[in-house]
Amino acid sequence: MRKYNASKRILVTGGAGFLGSHLVDRLLARGDEVVCVDNLFTGTKRNIEHVLDHKHFEFLRHDVTFPLYLEVDEIYNLACPASPIHYQHDPVQTTKTSVHGAINMLGLAKRTRARIFQASTSEVYGDPVVHPQPESYWGNVNTVGIRSCYDEGKRCAETLFFDYYRQHNLDIRVARIFNTYGPRMHPNDGRVVSNFIVQALKGEDITIYGEGQQTRSFCYVDDLIDGIIRFMDLPRGRDGEPGFPGPVNLGNPGEFSIRQLAEKIIALTGSPSKLVFQRLPEDDPIQRQPDIRLAKDKLNWIPSISLDEGLSQTIEYFDKLLAN
């Protein structure tokens, strides 16, 4: 039986994206062989150009809604646009990416007996009526709204993963990822951290939807990648049975209002930007905060990077990006 502390051949779908490229870096750094798959809809080669010549790295331009035939030991399924601007651009394709992509990657894992990770999302909780959100909460999701292509696509993907786990004894790991930020975010992805930083650095008005009292929890990307890898590296159960499948929340439990975030970014950038307020979008959650007790217990994981520290590093990245 393969030992999970040995060098592995690992497939990362969505590997040229924000989270995927950081995961690729971490896996290469520890000596794994990485196959990065991305259709470059929201990912970019800029995120992986520094590893294109790495002897253990391979890039394959491919859409996961079509089958893929490779020999791999592990699969990290991160392929799907994650920002509202991008996933609402082609909502049918977004749902197909989550559902058909999951079916194709699970089929590959079944054939190769690979351990497989699913990047699920806090959006499966919808606009929650339970706060903070534990994994036992089933959510409050609009099935027919403009965000449903992403929310329901990810919920269906979770269903598929757990059905493969029960029906085919597949070794799955499902993580519900909360708001994550850091270098390599797309400057025009419409997410609140990148939006505010870009607007502040340009000296533009900072756009806040609603009154800015809605809350979010922001996890720096390095902390998140650490949690994902800890999860995947958990050993199997007795007699080679699949290990702990999740779902498990991964996010920073620090809770901030959107207005607080904007004010922090203005202070850190020294920007003259002013706050302007617009109508709250449909189905925008009022509160979002992870209960991470399960991650602490099962993964011995807790985020360590403060919001101020993480924002400073992210601002530095965007400052250089906008200067070019």
mmCIF file of C-alpha atoms in Angstrom:
data_model
loop_
_atom_site.group_PDB
_atom_site.id
_atom_site.type_symbol
_atom_site.label_atom_id
_atom_site.label_comp_id
_atom_site.label_asym_id
_atom_site.label_seq_id
_atom_site.Cartn_x
_atom_site.Cartn_y
_atom_site.Cartn_z
ATOM 1 C CA MET A 1 0.000 0.000 0.000
ATOM 2 C CA ARG A 2 1.271 3.453 -0.910
ATOM 3 C CA LYS A 3 2.461 5.580 2.014
ATOM 4 C CA TYR A 4 0.979 9.073 2.057
ATOM 5 C CA ASN A 5 4.212 10.684 3.226
ATOM 6 C CA ALA A 6 5.953 9.519 0.042
ATOM 7 C CA SER A 7 6.304 11.600 -3.116
ATOM 8 C CA LYS A 8 3.067 11.498 -5.104
ATOM 9 C CA ARG A 9 1.757 12.319 -8.571
ATOM 10 C CA ILE A 10 -1.008 14.825 -7.905
ATOM 11 C CA LEU A 11 -3.660 16.344 -10.154
ATOM 12 C CA VAL A 12 -4.816 19.882 -9.297
ATOM 13 C CA THR A 13 -7.836 21.042 -11.303
ATOM 14 C CA GLY A 14 -8.191 24.812 -11.403
ATOM 15 C CA GLY A 15 -4.453 24.862 -10.745
ATOM 16 C CA ALA A 16 -3.805 28.170 -12.515
ATOM 17 C CA GLY A 17 -6.340 29.972 -10.364
ATOM 18 C CA PHE A 18 -5.892 31.911 -7.139
ATOM 19 C CA LEU A 19 -6.108 29.006 -4.680
ATOM 20 C CA GLY A 20 -4.902 26.360 -7.111
ATOM 21 C CA SER A 21 -1.619 28.090 -7.911
ATOM 22 C CA HIS A 22 -0.755 28.463 -4.223
ATOM 23 C CA LEU A 23 -1.551 24.784 -3.694
ATOM 24 C CA VAL A 24 0.662 23.860 -6.662
ATOM 25 C CA ASP A 25 3.550 25.809 -5.106
ATOM 26 C CA ARG A 26 3.169 24.040 -1.775
ATOM 27 C CA LEU A 27 3.005 20.565 -3.315
ATOM 28 C CA LEU A 28 6.052 21.144 -5.526
ATOM 29 C CA ALA A 29 7.984 22.532 -2.565
ATOM 30 C CA ARG A 30 7.535 19.298 -0.642
ATOM 31 C CA GLY A 31 8.671 17.173 -3.601
ATOM 32 C CA ASP A 32 5.461 16.014 -5.259
ATOM 33 C CA GLU A 33 4.901 15.734 -9.001
ATOM 34 C CA VAL A 34 2.036 18.023 -10.030
ATOM 35 C CA VAL A 35 -0.240 17.973 -13.063
ATOM 36 C CA CYS A 36 -2.072 21.299 -13.260
ATOM 37 C CA VAL A 37 -5.319 21.298 -15.244
ATOM 38 C CA ASP A 38 -7.112 24.544 -16.076
ATOM 39 C CA ASN A 39 -9.191 25.895 -18.962
ATOM 40 C CA LEU A 40 -7.966 29.442 -18.132
ATOM 41 C CA PHE A 41 -11.477 30.907 -17.903
ATOM 42 C CA THR A 42 -10.636 32.613 -14.599
ATOM 43 C CA GLY A 43 -7.176 31.162 -14.045
ATOM 44 C CA THR A 44 -4.136 32.635 -15.743
ATOM 45 C CA LYS A 45 -0.709 31.385 -16.759
ATOM 46 C CA ARG A 46 0.726 34.379 -14.921
ATOM 47 C CA ASN A 47 -0.037 32.543 -11.671
ATOM 48 C CA ILE A 48 2.058 29.525 -12.659
ATOM 49 C CA GLU A 49 4.697 30.998 -14.985
ATOM 50 C CA HIS A 50 7.345 30.661 -12.258
ATOM 51 C CA VAL A 51 6.914 26.844 -12.235
ATOM 52 C CA LEU A 52 6.341 26.132 -15.944
ATOM 53 C CA ASP A 53 9.931 24.880 -16.288
ATOM 54 C CA HIS A 54 9.921 22.927 -13.019
ATOM 55 C CA LYS A 55 10.907 19.313 -13.676
ATOM 56 C CA HIS A 56 8.012 17.999 -11.578
ATOM 57 C CA PHE A 57 5.334 20.265 -13.051
ATOM 58 C CA GLU A 58 3.076 19.726 -16.046
ATOM 59 C CA PHE A 59 0.362 22.081 -17.330
ATOM 60 C CA LEU A 60 -2.612 20.761 -19.285
ATOM 61 C CA ARG A 61 -5.256 23.107 -20.706
ATOM 62 C CA HIS A 62 -8.492 21.193 -20.274
ATOM 63 C CA ASP A 63 -12.111 21.701 -19.228
ATOM 64 C CA VAL A 64 -13.176 19.319 -16.454
ATOM 65 C CA THR A 65 -16.680 19.032 -17.896
ATOM 66 C CA PHE A 66 -14.999 16.585 -20.290
ATOM 67 C CA PRO A 67 -13.417 13.320 -19.070
ATOM 68 C CA LEU A 68 -9.713 13.194 -18.334
ATOM 69 C CA TYR A 69 -7.547 10.078 -18.417
ATOM 70 C CA LEU A 70 -4.389 10.205 -16.291
ATOM 71 C CA GLU A 71 -2.577 8.074 -13.744
ATOM 72 C CA VAL A 72 -2.466 9.938 -10.428
ATOM 73 C CA ASP A 73 -2.264 9.229 -6.700
ATOM 74 C CA GLU A 74 -4.297 12.199 -5.487
ATOM 75 C CA ILE A 75 -6.751 14.706 -6.946
ATOM 76 C CA TYR A 76 -7.519 18.191 -5.694
ATOM 77 C CA ASN A 77 -10.688 19.357 -7.447
ATOM 78 C CA LEU A 78 -10.649 23.173 -7.334
ATOM 79 C CA ALA A 79 -12.019 23.850 -10.821
ATOM 80 C CA CYS A 80 -14.924 26.321 -10.792
ATOM 81 C CA PRO A 81 -15.257 30.096 -11.031
ATOM 82 C CA ALA A 82 -15.776 31.321 -7.464
ATOM 83 C CA SER A 83 -16.632 35.017 -7.728
ATOM 84 C CA PRO A 84 -20.185 36.187 -8.533
ATOM 85 C CA ILE A 85 -19.084 38.197 -11.572
ATOM 86 C CA HIS A 86 -17.446 35.144 -13.108
ATOM 87 C CA TYR A 87 -19.880 32.406 -12.136
ATOM 88 C CA GLN A 88 -22.912 34.482 -13.171
ATOM 89 C CA HIS A 89 -21.337 35.228 -16.582
ATOM 90 C CA ASP A 90 -22.329 31.748 -17.799
ATOM 91 C CA PRO A 91 -24.464 30.162 -15.062
ATOM 92 C CA VAL A 92 -25.214 26.991 -17.017
ATOM 93 C CA GLN A 93 -21.503 26.354 -17.515
ATOM 94 C CA THR A 94 -20.897 27.075 -13.819
ATOM 95 C CA THR A 95 -23.349 24.349 -12.805
ATOM 96 C CA LYS A 96 -21.857 21.974 -15.380
ATOM 97 C CA THR A 97 -18.365 22.635 -14.037
ATOM 98 C CA SER A 98 -19.442 21.778 -10.494
ATOM 99 C CA VAL A 99 -21.584 18.755 -11.375
ATOM 100 C CA HIS A 100 -20.067 17.260 -14.542
ATOM 101 C CA GLY A 101 -16.608 18.184 -13.276
ATOM 102 C CA ALA A 102 -17.242 16.326 -10.028
ATOM 103 C CA ILE A 103 -18.553 13.272 -11.909
ATOM 104 C CA ASN A 104 -15.490 13.213 -14.176
ATOM 105 C CA MET A 105 -12.984 13.648 -11.365
ATOM 106 C CA LEU A 106 -14.742 11.091 -9.172
ATOM 107 C CA GLY A 107 -14.685 8.670 -12.100
ATOM 108 C CA LEU A 108 -10.953 9.221 -12.452
ATOM 109 C CA ALA A 109 -10.456 8.717 -8.706
ATOM 110 C CA LYS A 110 -12.505 5.530 -8.809
ATOM 111 C CA ARG A 111 -10.447 4.116 -11.687
ATOM 112 C CA THR A 112 -7.074 4.998 -10.167
ATOM 113 C CA ARG A 113 -8.151 4.541 -6.504
ATOM 114 C CA ALA A 114 -6.836 8.045 -5.842
ATOM 115 C CA ARG A 115 -7.690 10.067 -2.774
ATOM 116 C CA ILE A 116 -9.774 13.062 -3.901
ATOM 117 C CA PHE A 117 -10.395 16.482 -2.390
ATOM 118 C CA GLN A 118 -13.421 18.627 -3.205
ATOM 119 C CA ALA A 119 -13.203 22.406 -2.784
ATOM 120 C CA SER A 120 -16.721 23.082 -1.593
ATOM 121 C CA THR A 121 -17.782 26.452 -0.248
ATOM 122 C CA SER A 122 -19.445 28.318 2.582
ATOM 123 C CA GLU A 123 -22.061 29.259 -0.020
ATOM 124 C CA VAL A 124 -23.701 25.877 0.622
ATOM 125 C CA TYR A 125 -25.056 27.536 3.788
ATOM 126 C CA GLY A 126 -26.761 30.264 1.729
ATOM 127 C CA ASP A 127 -28.053 33.189 3.798
ATOM 128 C CA PRO A 128 -27.700 31.394 7.119
ATOM 129 C CA VAL A 129 -30.155 31.493 9.998
ATOM 130 C CA VAL A 130 -27.606 29.680 12.218
ATOM 131 C CA HIS A 131 -24.556 31.679 13.286
ATOM 132 C CA PRO A 132 -21.690 30.806 13.219
ATOM 133 C CA GLN A 133 -22.193 27.993 10.735
ATOM 134 C CA PRO A 134 -21.294 24.426 11.834
ATOM 135 C CA GLU A 135 -20.983 21.578 9.353
ATOM 136 C CA SER A 136 -24.213 20.085 10.729
ATOM 137 C CA TYR A 137 -26.216 23.076 9.436
ATOM 138 C CA TRP A 138 -28.074 22.235 6.201
ATOM 139 C CA GLY A 139 -28.235 25.798 4.949
ATOM 140 C CA ASN A 140 -30.768 28.311 3.654
ATOM 141 C CA VAL A 141 -30.229 28.445 -0.118
ATOM 142 C CA ASN A 142 -32.402 29.919 -2.844
ATOM 143 C CA THR A 143 -32.603 27.249 -5.538
ATOM 144 C CA VAL A 144 -33.700 29.624 -8.320
ATOM 145 C CA GLY A 145 -31.750 32.845 -7.675
ATOM 146 C CA ILE A 146 -28.871 34.398 -9.586
ATOM 147 C CA ARG A 147 -26.326 32.801 -7.221
ATOM 148 C CA SER A 148 -27.936 29.354 -7.387
ATOM 149 C CA CYS A 149 -25.735 28.102 -10.239
ATOM 150 C CA TYR A 150 -22.766 28.209 -7.864
ATOM 151 C CA ASP A 151 -24.476 27.446 -4.536
ATOM 152 C CA GLU A 152 -26.551 24.519 -5.785
ATOM 153 C CA GLY A 153 -23.784 23.263 -8.073
ATOM 154 C CA LYS A 154 -21.467 22.944 -5.096
ATOM 155 C CA ARG A 155 -24.181 21.330 -2.983
ATOM 156 C CA CYS A 156 -24.802 18.747 -5.706
ATOM 157 C CA ALA A 157 -21.056 18.109 -5.949
ATOM 158 C CA GLU A 158 -20.986 17.342 -2.215
ATOM 159 C CA THR A 159 -23.839 14.869 -2.735
ATOM 160 C CA LEU A 160 -21.927 13.133 -5.514
ATOM 161 C CA PHE A 161 -18.762 12.910 -3.422
ATOM 162 C CA PHE A 162 -20.551 11.311 -0.501
ATOM 163 C CA ASP A 163 -22.449 8.907 -2.746
ATOM 164 C CA TYR A 164 -19.154 7.750 -4.270
ATOM 165 C CA TYR A 165 -17.791 7.423 -0.723
ATOM 166 C CA ARG A 166 -20.707 5.223 0.369
ATOM 167 C CA GLN A 167 -21.271 3.321 -2.869
ATOM 168 C CA HIS A 168 -17.690 2.850 -4.094
ATOM 169 C CA ASN A 169 -15.665 3.119 -0.863
ATOM 170 C CA LEU A 170 -13.799 6.090 -2.362
ATOM 171 C CA ASP A 171 -11.385 8.026 -0.146
ATOM 172 C CA ILE A 172 -12.874 11.531 -0.331
ATOM 173 C CA ARG A 173 -12.175 14.797 1.495
ATOM 174 C CA VAL A 174 -14.770 17.616 1.315
ATOM 175 C CA ALA A 175 -13.881 21.073 2.670
ATOM 176 C CA ARG A 176 -16.230 24.053 2.846
ATOM 177 C CA ILE A 177 -14.002 27.035 2.115
ATOM 178 C CA PHE A 178 -14.934 30.436 3.518
ATOM 179 C CA ASN A 179 -13.782 33.825 2.148
ATOM 180 C CA THR A 180 -10.099 33.590 1.297
ATOM 181 C CA TYR A 181 -7.806 36.352 0.078
ATOM 182 C CA GLY A 182 -4.177 36.997 -0.775
ATOM 183 C CA PRO A 183 -1.737 37.497 -3.660
ATOM 184 C CA ARG A 184 -2.866 36.239 -7.108
ATOM 185 C CA MET A 185 -6.490 37.186 -6.643
ATOM 186 C CA HIS A 186 -7.890 38.435 -9.947
ATOM 187 C CA PRO A 187 -8.044 42.261 -9.824
ATOM 188 C CA ASN A 188 -11.457 42.280 -11.536
ATOM 189 C CA ASP A 189 -13.094 39.296 -9.882
ATOM 190 C CA GLY A 190 -15.680 41.352 -8.014
ATOM 191 C CA ARG A 191 -14.729 39.953 -4.610
ATOM 192 C CA VAL A 192 -14.806 42.367 -1.746
ATOM 193 C CA VAL A 193 -11.094 42.271 -0.761
ATOM 194 C CA SER A 194 -9.737 42.675 -4.296
ATOM 195 C CA ASN A 195 -12.401 45.277 -5.149
ATOM 196 C CA PHE A 196 -11.604 47.436 -2.137
ATOM 197 C CA ILE A 197 -7.829 47.183 -2.526
ATOM 198 C CA VAL A 198 -7.866 48.053 -6.231
ATOM 199 C CA GLN A 199 -10.235 50.979 -5.659
ATOM 200 C CA ALA A 200 -8.147 52.251 -2.739
ATOM 201 C CA LEU A 201 -4.854 52.020 -4.637
ATOM 202 C CA LYS A 202 -6.399 53.913 -7.562
ATOM 203 C CA GLY A 203 -7.851 56.540 -5.224
ATOM 204 C CA GLU A 204 -11.373 55.717 -6.416
ATOM 205 C CA ASP A 205 -14.499 55.660 -4.291
ATOM 206 C CA ILE A 206 -14.929 52.339 -2.485
ATOM 207 C CA THR A 207 -18.238 50.704 -3.368
ATOM 208 C CA ILE A 208 -20.150 49.163 -0.478
ATOM 209 C CA TYR A 209 -23.392 47.285 -1.085
ATOM 210 C CA GLY A 210 -26.156 47.891 1.418
ATOM 211 C CA GLU A 211 -25.061 49.732 4.548
ATOM 212 C CA GLY A 212 -21.908 47.648 4.945
ATOM 213 C CA GLN A 213 -23.139 45.949 8.125
ATOM 214 C CA GLN A 214 -23.152 42.478 6.573
ATOM 215 C CA THR A 215 -20.295 40.396 7.999
ATOM 216 C CA ARG A 216 -17.677 38.097 6.537
ATOM 217 C CA SER A 217 -14.700 36.123 7.835
ATOM 218 C CA PHE A 218 -11.472 36.466 5.878
ATOM 219 C CA CYS A 219 -8.804 33.745 5.764
ATOM 220 C CA TYR A 220 -5.346 34.421 4.333
ATOM 221 C CA VAL A 221 -4.459 32.024 1.534
ATOM 222 C CA ASP A 222 -1.383 30.507 3.262
ATOM 223 C CA ASP A 223 -3.508 29.458 6.232
ATOM 224 C CA LEU A 224 -6.125 27.927 3.969
ATOM 225 C CA ILE A 225 -3.626 25.901 1.923
ATOM 226 C CA ASP A 226 -2.153 24.576 5.158
ATOM 227 C CA GLY A 227 -5.616 23.405 6.223
ATOM 228 C CA ILE A 228 -6.324 21.744 2.866
ATOM 229 C CA ILE A 229 -3.053 19.796 2.894
ATOM 230 C CA ARG A 230 -3.501 18.751 6.533
ATOM 231 C CA PHE A 231 -6.920 17.417 5.588
ATOM 232 C CA MET A 232 -5.634 15.464 2.603
ATOM 233 C CA ASP A 233 -2.710 14.032 4.578
ATOM 234 C CA LEU A 234 -4.914 12.471 7.254
ATOM 235 C CA PRO A 235 -4.322 8.711 7.209
ATOM 236 C CA ARG A 236 -6.824 6.137 6.092
ATOM 237 C CA GLY A 237 -8.951 4.284 8.603
ATOM 238 C CA ARG A 238 -8.433 0.746 9.850
ATOM 239 C CA ASP A 239 -7.712 -1.978 7.302
ATOM 240 C CA GLY A 240 -7.254 0.595 4.538
ATOM 241 C CA GLU A 241 -10.777 1.980 4.839
ATOM 242 C CA PRO A 242 -11.292 5.606 3.704
ATOM 243 C CA GLY A 243 -10.312 8.194 6.288
ATOM 244 C CA PHE A 244 -12.307 11.149 7.645
ATOM 245 C CA PRO A 245 -14.281 12.482 4.641
ATOM 246 C CA GLY A 246 -15.619 15.724 6.114
ATOM 247 C CA PRO A 247 -17.304 17.966 5.349
ATOM 248 C CA VAL A 248 -15.126 20.351 7.339
ATOM 249 C CA ASN A 249 -15.188 24.148 7.458
ATOM 250 C CA LEU A 250 -11.927 25.897 6.538
ATOM 251 C CA GLY A 251 -11.866 29.621 7.233
ATOM 252 C CA ASN A 252 -10.822 32.253 9.714
ATOM 253 C CA PRO A 253 -13.473 32.697 12.439
ATOM 254 C CA GLY A 254 -12.630 36.387 12.901
ATOM 255 C CA GLU A 255 -15.792 38.276 11.899
ATOM 256 C CA PHE A 256 -15.725 41.765 10.370
ATOM 257 C CA SER A 257 -18.351 43.958 8.785
ATOM 258 C CA ILE A 258 -17.820 44.981 5.182
ATOM 259 C CA ARG A 259 -17.542 48.586 6.323
ATOM 260 C CA GLN A 260 -14.809 47.648 8.823
ATOM 261 C CA LEU A 261 -12.900 45.927 6.014
ATOM 262 C CA ALA A 262 -13.137 49.016 3.797
ATOM 263 C CA GLU A 263 -11.916 51.275 6.585
ATOM 264 C CA LYS A 264 -8.972 48.949 7.306
ATOM 265 C CA ILE A 265 -7.921 48.959 3.660
ATOM 266 C CA ILE A 266 -8.150 52.744 3.419
ATOM 267 C CA ALA A 267 -5.959 53.043 6.525
ATOM 268 C CA LEU A 268 -3.384 50.488 5.309
ATOM 269 C CA THR A 269 -3.089 52.055 1.844
ATOM 270 C CA GLY A 270 -3.265 55.672 3.014
ATOM 271 C CA SER A 271 -5.841 56.193 0.277
ATOM 272 C CA PRO A 272 -8.026 59.302 -0.094
ATOM 273 C CA SER A 273 -10.908 57.043 -1.192
ATOM 274 C CA LYS A 274 -14.395 57.735 0.134
ATOM 275 C CA LEU A 275 -17.127 55.195 0.855
ATOM 276 C CA VAL A 276 -20.141 55.104 -1.452
ATOM 277 C CA PHE A 277 -23.189 52.900 -0.926
ATOM 278 C CA GLN A 278 -25.258 50.971 -3.464
ATOM 279 C CA ARG A 279 -28.205 48.567 -3.359
ATOM 280 C CA LEU A 280 -27.496 45.143 -1.846
ATOM 281 C CA PRO A 281 -27.438 42.388 -4.531
ATOM 282 C CA GLU A 282 -30.013 39.596 -4.529
ATOM 283 C CA ASP A 283 -29.385 36.769 -2.025
ATOM 284 C CA ASP A 284 -26.266 38.423 -0.590
ATOM 285 C CA PRO A 285 -25.765 36.751 2.834
ATOM 286 C CA ILE A 286 -26.119 39.008 5.889
ATOM 287 C CA GLN A 287 -23.739 36.991 8.086
ATOM 288 C CA ARG A 288 -20.969 34.525 7.347
ATOM 289 C CA GLN A 289 -18.651 33.042 9.974
ATOM 290 C CA PRO A 290 -17.235 29.510 10.181
ATOM 291 C CA ASP A 291 -17.456 27.290 13.205
ATOM 292 C CA ILE A 292 -14.037 25.620 12.962
ATOM 293 C CA ARG A 293 -14.168 23.360 16.016
ATOM 294 C CA LEU A 294 -14.156 20.284 13.784
ATOM 295 C CA ALA A 295 -11.049 21.472 11.905
ATOM 296 C CA LYS A 296 -9.294 22.116 15.219
ATOM 297 C CA ASP A 297 -10.204 18.635 16.456
ATOM 298 C CA LYS A 298 -9.608 16.577 13.311
ATOM 299 C CA LEU A 299 -6.824 18.543 11.594
ATOM 300 C CA ASN A 300 -5.197 20.333 14.519
ATOM 301 C CA TRP A 301 -5.627 23.443 12.380
ATOM 302 C CA ILE A 302 -6.319 27.047 13.242
ATOM 303 C CA PRO A 303 -5.500 30.134 11.146
ATOM 304 C CA SER A 304 -2.520 32.130 12.395
ATOM 305 C CA ILE A 305 -2.287 35.165 10.074
ATOM 306 C CA SER A 306 -4.154 38.268 11.220
ATOM 307 C CA LEU A 307 -6.327 40.303 8.867
ATOM 308 C CA ASP A 308 -3.989 43.311 9.064
ATOM 309 C CA GLU A 309 -0.930 41.165 8.241
ATOM 310 C CA GLY A 310 -2.656 39.381 5.369
ATOM 311 C CA LEU A 311 -4.096 42.581 3.923
ATOM 312 C CA SER A 312 -0.660 44.220 3.985
ATOM 313 C CA GLN A 313 0.800 41.387 1.880
ATOM 314 C CA THR A 314 -2.164 41.443 -0.486
ATOM 315 C CA ILE A 315 -1.958 45.214 -0.910
ATOM 316 C CA GLU A 316 1.747 44.887 -1.747
ATOM 317 C CA TYR A 317 0.899 42.345 -4.465
ATOM 318 C CA PHE A 318 -1.793 44.521 -6.050
ATOM 319 C CA ASP A 319 0.384 47.624 -5.835
ATOM 320 C CA LYS A 320 3.049 45.887 -7.951
ATOM 321 C CA LEU A 321 0.453 44.414 -10.309
ATOM 322 C CA LEU A 322 -1.198 47.779 -11.003
ATOM 323 C CA ALA A 323 2.197 49.433 -11.539
ATOM 324 C CA ASN A 324 2.996 47.132 -14.467
#
